[in-house]
Amino acid sequence: MSGIQSSLGPIISVIGAQWGDEGKGKIVDILASEYDVIARACGGANAGHTIVVDGEKHIFHLMPSGCLHEGKQIILGSGLVIHLPTLLKEIETLEGHGISIIDRLHISKAAHIVFDYHKEIDVVLEEGREEPIGTTKRGIGPAYIDKAARTGIRMERLSEINGPLADELKKRTDCIQKTFGVTADMDQEIENLKAAQKKIRSCVTDTVAYINKQRTSGKTILIEGAQAVLLDIDHGTYPYVTSSSTSLAGALQGLGLPPMSVTSNIGVAKAYCTRVGEGVFDSEATGDAKERLRERGGEYGSTTGRPRRTGWLNIDQLNIAHSMNGFTHWNITKLDVLDEEEVIPVMIGGKLEELPGWKTSTAGITSFDDLPENAQAYIKRIELETGVPVGFIGTGPGREEMITRT
Ligand code: GDP
Ligand code: IMO
Ligand code: MG
């Protein structure tokens, strides 16, 4: 066993502890070099995971962020809702970079398909709400509506696209029109499915059997969470949430892995906080700080380009996230974004307490001892208040810009 894996163990997960965009993609990319199988479990192309390698930015919506590492097996699990044209585009982009995917991609036959009409329904539902949620308009809610109503179409039916599935889709047109006022272009949907069938038919499989075979034969597995705890359909800030289960429990359910198999669970949180979309945000910044954090942190959505709302770290929320997920480590990301703050407000026990800033650059630092004293104190305060060690600290977007303390 090599470095990080020997301390984290063979089956690990990365879970967002705030409202998403914490930097899950970056740590997954780093850890992926030491794991055999990288798996996405839930959600869909509402996710936007950014990694920066040799100055080049890659944004993934469906593919796990570990996929840049050649030779790793990639799973899209049963809990996902998959928009096939988006997936095909990601695969083509990777292939354009000389990275082969098809021979190592395993897509669950039980994952659900997101159609373009789901995206249109998403827009119609948002427009009809008195208080919109601010969804990513990627059709996530409507696809999960179909799944829960047991009217969804799963990946296993892709092979029927030249026969019964095409007829069934056409028959749905009227119902979609009557229910949502959306005119589905079924000829285009069928073309999209045919293109997917051609490209990825060999990847559709029983991923539950596959991942557990990998597990029992001693292969190592890295689970990449999408979205985050406060966006969880059950435990998040409902109704301003996504439509899937975003916790570790949800990820295990989505993949069909036994709960006791996980050896480490990394909770990812920014050193401050952001939120895209509507809903409560207790520690939201006011005045100049709001804009300053957004500009320094580049806080614009990876999926929609929307400006993210910005604010301060809420340790009370981290404790709630920890209570549900049992984190073994934190990855505190984007510490460098706070470098110029005089004081740093932090929500603890329902109150905003001001901690002293460090007013010096931490960008690119890779050793904890090299951090300024107040930055070390900031990290230690998070450990003290949550009881969870900070195993990883992000000091920049690049793959190398991470302090590892495991
Ligand atoms: P994810 O959805 O959790 O994977 O996060 P996103 O990719 O949506 O957003 C995180 C953003 O912060 C991306 O643009 C990353 O490149 C960037 N990022 C990640 N870690 C760090 C860090 O430690 N410092 C800085 N400055 N940027 C980071
Ligand atoms: P990653 O994986 C941030 C938010 C949307 C909206 C709500 C519902 O990149 O962290 P949806 O389209 O899912 O129905 O939108 O959830 N949301 C995210 N916010 N990061 C994400 O994913 C998100 N996925 C969904 O902004 O408020
Ligand atoms: Mg994101």
Coordinates of C-alpha atoms and ligand atoms in Angstrom, one line a residue:
M1 CA 0.0 0.0 0.0
S2 CA 1.2 3.5 -0.8
G3 CA 1.1 6.8 1.1
I4 CA -2.4 8.1 1.7
Q5 CA -4.1 4.8 1.1
S6 CA -2.2 3.1 4.0
S7 CA -3.8 5.6 6.4
L8 CA -7.2 5.9 4.9
G9 CA -7.8 2.3 4.0
P10 CA -9.2 0.6 0.9
I11 CA -12.7 2.1 0.6
I12 CA -13.1 5.8 1.1
S13 CA -15.7 8.5 0.4
V14 CA -15.6 12.2 -0.3
I15 CA -18.8 14.0 0.8
G16 CA -19.7 17.7 0.6
A17 CA -20.5 19.2 4.0
Q18 CA -22.0 22.5 3.0
W19 CA -24.2 23.6 0.0
G20 CA -22.0 22.1 -2.7
D21 CA -18.9 23.3 -4.7
E22 CA -16.6 22.7 -1.7
G23 CA -13.9 21.4 -3.9
K24 CA -14.8 17.7 -3.9
G25 CA -13.5 17.2 -7.5
K26 CA -10.0 18.4 -6.6
I27 CA -9.5 16.0 -3.6
V28 CA -11.0 13.1 -5.6
D29 CA -8.5 13.8 -8.4
I30 CA -5.7 13.8 -5.9
L31 CA -6.7 10.6 -4.1
A32 CA -7.6 8.8 -7.3
S33 CA -4.0 8.2 -8.1
E34 CA -4.0 5.7 -5.2
Y35 CA -7.4 4.0 -5.8
D36 CA -8.4 1.3 -8.3
V37 CA -12.1 2.2 -8.7
I38 CA -13.6 5.7 -8.7
A39 CA -17.4 5.8 -8.4
R40 CA -20.2 8.4 -8.6
A41 CA -23.3 7.4 -6.8
C42 CA -26.2 9.9 -7.0
G43 CA -27.4 13.1 -8.7
G44 CA -26.7 14.0 -12.2
A45 CA -25.3 16.8 -14.4
N46 CA -26.4 19.3 -11.8
A47 CA -22.9 18.6 -10.3
G48 CA -19.9 20.6 -11.6
H49 CA -16.6 19.3 -10.3
T50 CA -13.6 21.3 -11.3
I51 CA -10.0 20.2 -11.3
V52 CA -6.9 22.0 -12.5
V53 CA -4.0 20.0 -13.8
D54 CA -0.9 21.7 -15.1
G55 CA -2.8 24.9 -15.3
E56 CA -5.6 23.3 -17.4
K57 CA -9.1 23.4 -16.1
H58 CA -11.4 20.3 -16.5
I59 CA -15.0 20.4 -15.4
F60 CA -17.0 17.2 -14.9
H61 CA -20.7 16.9 -14.6
L62 CA -21.2 13.2 -14.8
M63 CA -17.8 11.6 -15.1
P64 CA -16.0 11.0 -11.7
S65 CA -13.2 13.5 -11.2
G66 CA -10.7 10.7 -11.0
C67 CA -11.1 9.8 -14.6
L68 CA -8.1 11.7 -15.8
H69 CA -5.9 9.0 -14.3
E70 CA -5.6 6.4 -17.0
G71 CA -6.3 2.8 -16.1
K72 CA -8.7 3.5 -13.2
Q73 CA -12.1 1.8 -13.4
I74 CA -15.0 4.3 -13.4
I75 CA -18.5 3.6 -12.1
L76 CA -21.7 5.5 -12.6
G77 CA -23.9 3.9 -10.0
S78 CA -27.6 3.1 -9.8
G79 CA -28.5 6.3 -7.9
L80 CA -27.6 8.5 -10.8
V81 CA -29.9 10.2 -13.3
I82 CA -27.9 10.5 -16.6
H83 CA -28.4 12.9 -19.4
L84 CA -26.8 10.9 -22.2
P85 CA -25.8 13.8 -24.6
T86 CA -24.0 15.4 -21.7
L87 CA -22.2 12.1 -20.8
L88 CA -21.3 11.6 -24.5
K89 CA -19.8 15.1 -24.7
E90 CA -17.7 14.5 -21.6
I91 CA -16.4 11.2 -23.0
E92 CA -15.6 12.9 -26.3
T93 CA -13.8 15.7 -24.6
L94 CA -11.7 13.3 -22.6
E95 CA -11.0 11.2 -25.8
G96 CA -9.9 14.5 -27.4
H97 CA -7.3 14.8 -24.7
G98 CA -6.1 11.3 -25.6
I99 CA -7.7 9.7 -22.5
S100 CA -9.6 6.5 -23.2
I101 CA -12.8 5.9 -21.3
I102 CA -15.1 3.3 -22.9
D103 CA -12.9 0.3 -21.9
R104 CA -13.0 1.2 -18.2
L105 CA -16.5 2.8 -17.8
H106 CA -19.2 0.8 -16.0
I107 CA -22.7 2.4 -16.0
S108 CA -25.4 0.9 -13.8
K109 CA -28.2 -0.7 -15.8
A110 CA -30.5 0.7 -13.0
A111 CA -29.4 4.3 -13.4
H112 CA -32.2 6.5 -14.8
I113 CA -32.1 8.4 -18.0
V114 CA -32.7 12.2 -18.0
F115 CA -34.4 13.3 -21.2
D116 CA -34.4 16.8 -22.7
Y117 CA -38.0 17.0 -21.8
H118 CA -37.1 16.6 -18.1
K119 CA -35.0 19.7 -18.5
E120 CA -37.9 21.6 -20.1
I121 CA -40.2 20.4 -17.3
D122 CA -37.6 21.6 -14.7
V123 CA -37.9 25.1 -16.3
V124 CA -41.7 25.0 -16.3
L125 CA -41.9 23.9 -12.7
E126 CA -39.5 26.6 -11.6
E127 CA -41.5 29.3 -13.5
G128 CA -44.7 28.1 -11.8
R129 CA -43.3 28.4 -8.3
E130 CA -44.1 31.5 -6.3
E131 CA -40.6 31.2 -4.8
P132 CA -38.3 29.4 -7.2
I133 CA -35.7 27.0 -5.9
G134 CA -33.0 28.2 -8.3
T135 CA -32.4 24.7 -9.8
T136 CA -29.6 24.1 -12.3
K137 CA -32.4 23.3 -14.9
R138 CA -30.7 20.1 -15.7
G139 CA -33.9 18.1 -15.3
I140 CA -32.9 16.5 -12.1
G141 CA -36.1 16.9 -10.1
P142 CA -38.4 15.7 -13.0
A143 CA -36.2 12.7 -13.6
Y144 CA -36.4 11.7 -9.9
I145 CA -40.2 12.3 -10.1
D146 CA -40.3 9.7 -12.8
K147 CA -38.1 7.4 -10.8
A148 CA -40.2 7.7 -7.6
A149 CA -43.4 7.3 -9.7
R150 CA -41.9 4.2 -11.3
T151 CA -42.4 5.6 -14.7
G152 CA -38.7 6.3 -15.2
I153 CA -36.6 4.7 -18.0
R154 CA -33.4 3.0 -16.9
M155 CA -30.2 2.5 -18.7
E156 CA -31.0 -1.2 -19.1
R157 CA -33.6 -0.3 -21.7
L158 CA -31.1 1.5 -24.0
S159 CA -30.8 -1.7 -26.1
E160 CA -34.5 -1.4 -26.9
I161 CA -34.2 1.9 -28.7
N162 CA -34.7 0.4 -32.1
G163 CA -37.8 -1.3 -30.9
P164 CA -40.3 -1.0 -28.0
L165 CA -38.6 1.9 -26.2
A166 CA -39.0 4.3 -29.2
D167 CA -42.7 3.4 -29.4
E168 CA -43.1 3.9 -25.7
L169 CA -41.5 7.3 -25.8
K170 CA -43.7 8.5 -28.6
K171 CA -46.8 7.4 -26.6
R172 CA -45.7 9.7 -23.7
T173 CA -45.8 12.9 -25.8
D174 CA -49.4 13.6 -25.1
C175 CA -49.2 13.0 -21.4
I176 CA -46.2 15.3 -21.0
Q177 CA -48.0 18.0 -23.0
K178 CA -51.2 17.7 -20.9
T179 CA -49.4 17.6 -17.5
F180 CA -46.6 20.1 -18.0
G181 CA -47.4 22.0 -21.2
V182 CA -44.1 20.8 -22.6
T183 CA -43.8 19.7 -26.3
A184 CA -41.3 16.8 -26.2
D185 CA -39.3 16.3 -29.4
M186 CA -39.4 12.5 -29.2
D187 CA -37.6 12.1 -32.6
Q188 CA -34.7 14.0 -31.2
E189 CA -34.8 12.0 -27.9
I190 CA -34.7 8.8 -29.9
E191 CA -31.8 10.0 -32.0
N192 CA -29.9 10.9 -28.7
L193 CA -30.6 7.4 -27.4
K194 CA -29.4 5.8 -30.6
A195 CA -26.2 7.8 -30.4
A196 CA -25.7 6.7 -26.8
Q197 CA -26.5 3.1 -27.7
K198 CA -23.8 3.2 -30.4
K199 CA -21.1 4.7 -28.1
I200 CA -21.7 3.2 -24.6
R201 CA -23.8 0.1 -25.0
S202 CA -20.9 -2.1 -23.8
C203 CA -20.5 0.0 -20.6
V204 CA -24.1 -0.7 -19.3
T205 CA -23.8 -3.4 -16.7
D206 CA -24.7 -4.7 -13.2
T207 CA -22.5 -2.3 -11.3
V208 CA -23.6 -3.6 -7.9
A209 CA -22.2 -7.0 -8.7
Y210 CA -19.1 -5.4 -10.3
I211 CA -18.2 -3.0 -7.4
N212 CA -18.7 -5.7 -4.8
K213 CA -16.5 -8.2 -6.8
Q214 CA -13.9 -5.5 -6.9
R215 CA -14.3 -5.0 -3.1
T216 CA -14.1 -8.6 -2.1
S217 CA -11.1 -9.2 -4.4
G218 CA -9.1 -6.5 -2.6
K219 CA -9.4 -3.6 -5.0
T220 CA -9.5 -0.1 -3.6
I221 CA -12.6 2.1 -4.1
L222 CA -13.0 5.9 -4.0
I223 CA -16.6 7.2 -3.8
E224 CA -17.1 10.7 -5.1
G225 CA -20.1 12.4 -3.5
A226 CA -22.0 15.0 -5.5
Q227 CA -23.9 18.0 -4.1
A228 CA -23.7 18.2 -0.3
V229 CA -25.3 17.5 3.0
L230 CA -27.3 20.8 3.2
L231 CA -28.8 20.0 -0.3
D232 CA -30.0 16.5 0.8
I233 CA -33.6 15.8 0.0
D234 CA -34.3 14.5 3.6
H235 CA -31.8 16.4 5.8
G236 CA -31.1 19.6 3.8
T237 CA -32.8 23.0 3.8
Y238 CA -36.0 21.7 2.1
P239 CA -37.5 22.7 -0.3
Y240 CA -34.3 24.5 -1.4
V241 CA -32.5 21.2 -1.9
T242 CA -31.7 18.8 -4.7
S243 CA -33.8 15.6 -5.3
S244 CA -31.3 13.0 -4.2
S245 CA -29.7 11.7 -1.0
T246 CA -26.3 13.4 -0.8
S247 CA -24.9 12.0 2.4
L248 CA -22.6 9.0 2.7
A249 CA -25.6 6.8 3.4
G250 CA -27.1 8.0 0.1
A251 CA -23.9 7.3 -1.8
L252 CA -23.7 3.7 -0.4
Q253 CA -27.3 3.2 -1.3
G254 CA -26.7 4.6 -4.8
L255 CA -23.8 2.2 -5.3
G256 CA -25.1 -0.9 -3.5
L257 CA -22.1 -1.1 -1.2
P258 CA -22.4 -2.3 2.4
P259 CA -22.3 0.5 5.0
M260 CA -19.6 -1.1 7.1
S261 CA -17.2 -1.4 4.2
V262 CA -16.1 2.3 4.3
T263 CA -12.8 2.8 6.0
S264 CA -12.5 6.6 5.8
N265 CA -15.0 9.3 5.1
I266 CA -13.7 12.8 4.2
G267 CA -16.1 15.7 4.7
V268 CA -15.2 18.6 2.4
A269 CA -15.9 22.2 3.5
K270 CA -14.6 25.5 2.3
A271 CA -12.8 27.7 4.8
Y272 CA -15.8 30.0 4.3
C273 CA -19.1 29.1 2.7
T274 CA -21.1 29.6 -0.5
R275 CA -24.5 28.7 -1.9
V276 CA -26.0 28.8 -5.4
G277 CA -29.7 29.1 -5.7
E278 CA -32.2 30.2 -3.1
G279 CA -32.8 29.3 0.6
V280 CA -31.6 30.1 4.1
F281 CA -27.9 31.1 4.5
D282 CA -27.3 32.2 8.2
S283 CA -23.7 33.2 7.8
E284 CA -24.1 35.0 4.5
A285 CA -21.7 37.9 4.1
T286 CA -22.8 41.5 3.8
G287 CA -21.3 44.6 2.4
D288 CA -17.9 44.5 0.6
A289 CA -17.0 41.1 2.0
K290 CA -19.6 39.4 -0.1
E291 CA -18.1 40.6 -3.4
R292 CA -14.5 40.2 -2.1
L293 CA -15.0 36.5 -1.3
R294 CA -16.7 35.9 -4.6
E295 CA -13.9 37.5 -6.6
R296 CA -11.0 36.0 -4.6
G297 CA -12.7 32.6 -4.6
G298 CA -13.9 32.7 -8.3
E299 CA -17.3 31.9 -6.9
Y300 CA -19.3 31.4 -10.1
G301 CA -21.2 28.1 -10.7
S302 CA -19.3 25.4 -12.6
T303 CA -22.6 24.2 -14.1
T304 CA -24.6 27.3 -14.6
G305 CA -22.1 30.2 -14.4
R306 CA -24.4 31.9 -11.8
P307 CA -22.6 34.1 -9.2
R308 CA -22.5 32.1 -5.9
R309 CA -23.7 33.7 -2.7
T310 CA -20.8 34.0 -0.3
G311 CA -20.5 34.0 3.5
W312 CA -18.6 32.7 6.5
L313 CA -17.8 29.2 7.8
N314 CA -20.7 27.8 9.8
I315 CA -19.2 25.3 12.3
D316 CA -22.7 24.5 13.7
Q317 CA -23.6 23.1 10.2
L318 CA -20.3 21.2 10.0
N319 CA -21.3 19.5 13.3
I320 CA -24.7 18.6 11.9
A321 CA -23.1 17.2 8.7
H322 CA -20.6 15.2 10.8
S323 CA -23.4 13.8 13.1
M324 CA -25.1 12.3 10.0
N325 CA -22.0 11.2 8.1
G326 CA -19.4 10.2 10.7
F327 CA -16.5 12.0 9.0
T328 CA -13.0 10.7 9.8
H329 CA -11.3 13.7 8.3
W330 CA -12.0 17.2 7.0
N331 CA -10.7 18.6 3.8
I332 CA -10.9 22.3 4.4
T333 CA -10.5 23.9 1.0
K334 CA -9.7 27.4 -0.3
L335 CA -7.9 28.6 2.8
D336 CA -6.0 30.9 0.5
V337 CA -9.1 32.8 -0.4
L338 CA -9.1 34.2 3.2
D339 CA -5.5 35.5 3.0
E340 CA -6.4 39.2 2.9
E341 CA -9.1 39.2 5.6
E342 CA -8.4 41.3 8.7
V343 CA -10.8 39.3 10.8
I344 CA -12.7 36.2 9.8
P345 CA -16.2 35.7 11.2
V346 CA -17.2 32.1 12.0
M347 CA -20.6 30.9 13.1
I348 CA -20.2 28.9 16.4
G349 CA -23.2 28.2 18.7
G350 CA -25.5 30.3 16.6
K351 CA -23.3 33.4 16.9
L352 CA -20.7 35.0 14.6
E353 CA -17.4 35.1 16.3
E354 CA -14.5 37.0 14.8
L355 CA -11.2 35.1 14.5
P356 CA -8.0 37.0 13.6
G357 CA -6.9 36.8 9.9
W358 CA -3.3 36.2 8.8
K359 CA -2.9 38.9 6.1
T360 CA -0.2 37.0 4.2
S361 CA -0.3 34.6 1.3
T362 CA -0.9 30.9 1.9
A363 CA -1.2 30.2 -1.8
G364 CA 0.4 26.9 -2.8
I365 CA 1.7 26.0 0.7
T366 CA 2.0 22.3 1.1
S367 CA 3.1 21.9 4.7
F368 CA 1.1 22.7 7.7
D369 CA 4.1 24.1 9.6
D370 CA 4.6 26.7 6.8
L371 CA 1.2 28.2 7.4
P372 CA 1.1 31.5 9.2
E373 CA 0.3 31.1 12.9
N374 CA -3.3 32.5 12.7
A375 CA -4.1 30.2 9.8
Q376 CA -2.9 27.2 11.8
A377 CA -5.0 28.4 14.7
Y378 CA -8.0 28.7 12.4
I379 CA -7.7 25.1 11.3
K380 CA -7.1 23.9 14.9
R381 CA -10.3 25.8 16.0
I382 CA -12.3 23.8 13.4
E383 CA -10.8 20.6 14.8
L384 CA -11.5 21.6 18.4
E385 CA -15.2 22.5 17.7
T386 CA -16.0 19.5 15.6
G387 CA -13.7 16.8 17.0
V388 CA -12.7 15.8 13.5
P389 CA -9.1 16.1 12.3
V390 CA -8.4 18.3 9.3
G391 CA -6.5 15.8 7.1
F392 CA -6.3 18.0 4.0
I393 CA -6.1 21.7 3.5
G394 CA -6.5 23.3 0.1
T395 CA -4.3 26.3 -0.7
G396 CA -5.1 26.8 -4.4
P397 CA -7.0 25.2 -7.3
G398 CA -4.1 23.1 -8.6
R399 CA -3.6 19.4 -8.0
E400 CA -0.4 20.1 -6.1
E401 CA -1.8 22.9 -3.9
M402 CA -2.9 20.8 -0.9
I403 CA -1.5 20.2 2.6
T404 CA -1.9 16.5 3.6
R405 CA -1.7 15.6 7.3
T406 CA -2.9 12.0 7.4
Ligands
GDP1 P1 -17.1 20.6 -6.3 O1 -18.4 20.7 -6.9 O2 -17.2 20.3 -4.8 O3 -16.1 19.7 -7.0 O4 -16.4 22.1 -6.4 P2 -16.4 23.0 -7.7 O5 -15.4 22.5 -8.7 O6 -17.8 23.3 -8.2 O7 -15.9 24.4 -7.1 C1 -14.7 24.5 -6.4 C2 -13.8 25.6 -7.1 O8 -12.8 26.0 -6.2 C3 -13.2 25.1 -8.4 O9 -13.1 26.2 -9.3 C4 -11.8 24.6 -7.9 O10 -10.8 24.7 -8.9 C5 -11.5 25.6 -6.8 N1 -10.7 25.1 -5.7 C6 -10.7 23.9 -5.1 N2 -9.9 23.9 -4.1 C7 -9.3 25.1 -4.0 C8 -8.4 25.8 -3.1 O11 -7.9 25.2 -2.1 N3 -8.1 27.1 -3.3 C9 -8.6 27.8 -4.4 N4 -8.2 29.1 -4.5 N5 -9.5 27.2 -5.2 C10 -9.8 25.9 -5.1
IMO2 P1 -21.7 19.9 -6.8 O1 -21.6 18.4 -6.9 C1 -24.0 23.5 -5.8 C2 -28.4 23.3 -6.1 C3 -28.9 24.2 -7.1 C4 -30.3 24.5 -6.4 C5 -30.6 23.1 -5.8 C6 -31.6 22.3 -6.6 O2 -21.0 20.6 -7.9 O3 -21.4 20.4 -5.5 P2 -31.2 20.8 -8.8 O4 -30.8 21.3 -10.2 O5 -30.3 19.8 -8.2 O6 -32.6 20.5 -8.8 O7 -31.1 22.2 -8.0 O8 -29.4 22.5 -5.6 N1 -27.3 22.4 -6.5 C7 -26.0 22.6 -6.4 N2 -25.3 23.6 -5.8 N3 -23.3 22.4 -6.2 C8 -23.9 21.4 -6.8 O9 -23.3 20.2 -7.1 C9 -25.3 21.4 -6.9 N4 -26.3 20.6 -7.4 C10 -27.4 21.1 -7.1 O10 -28.2 25.4 -7.3 O11 -30.1 25.4 -5.4
MG3 MG -19.5 22.1 -8.1

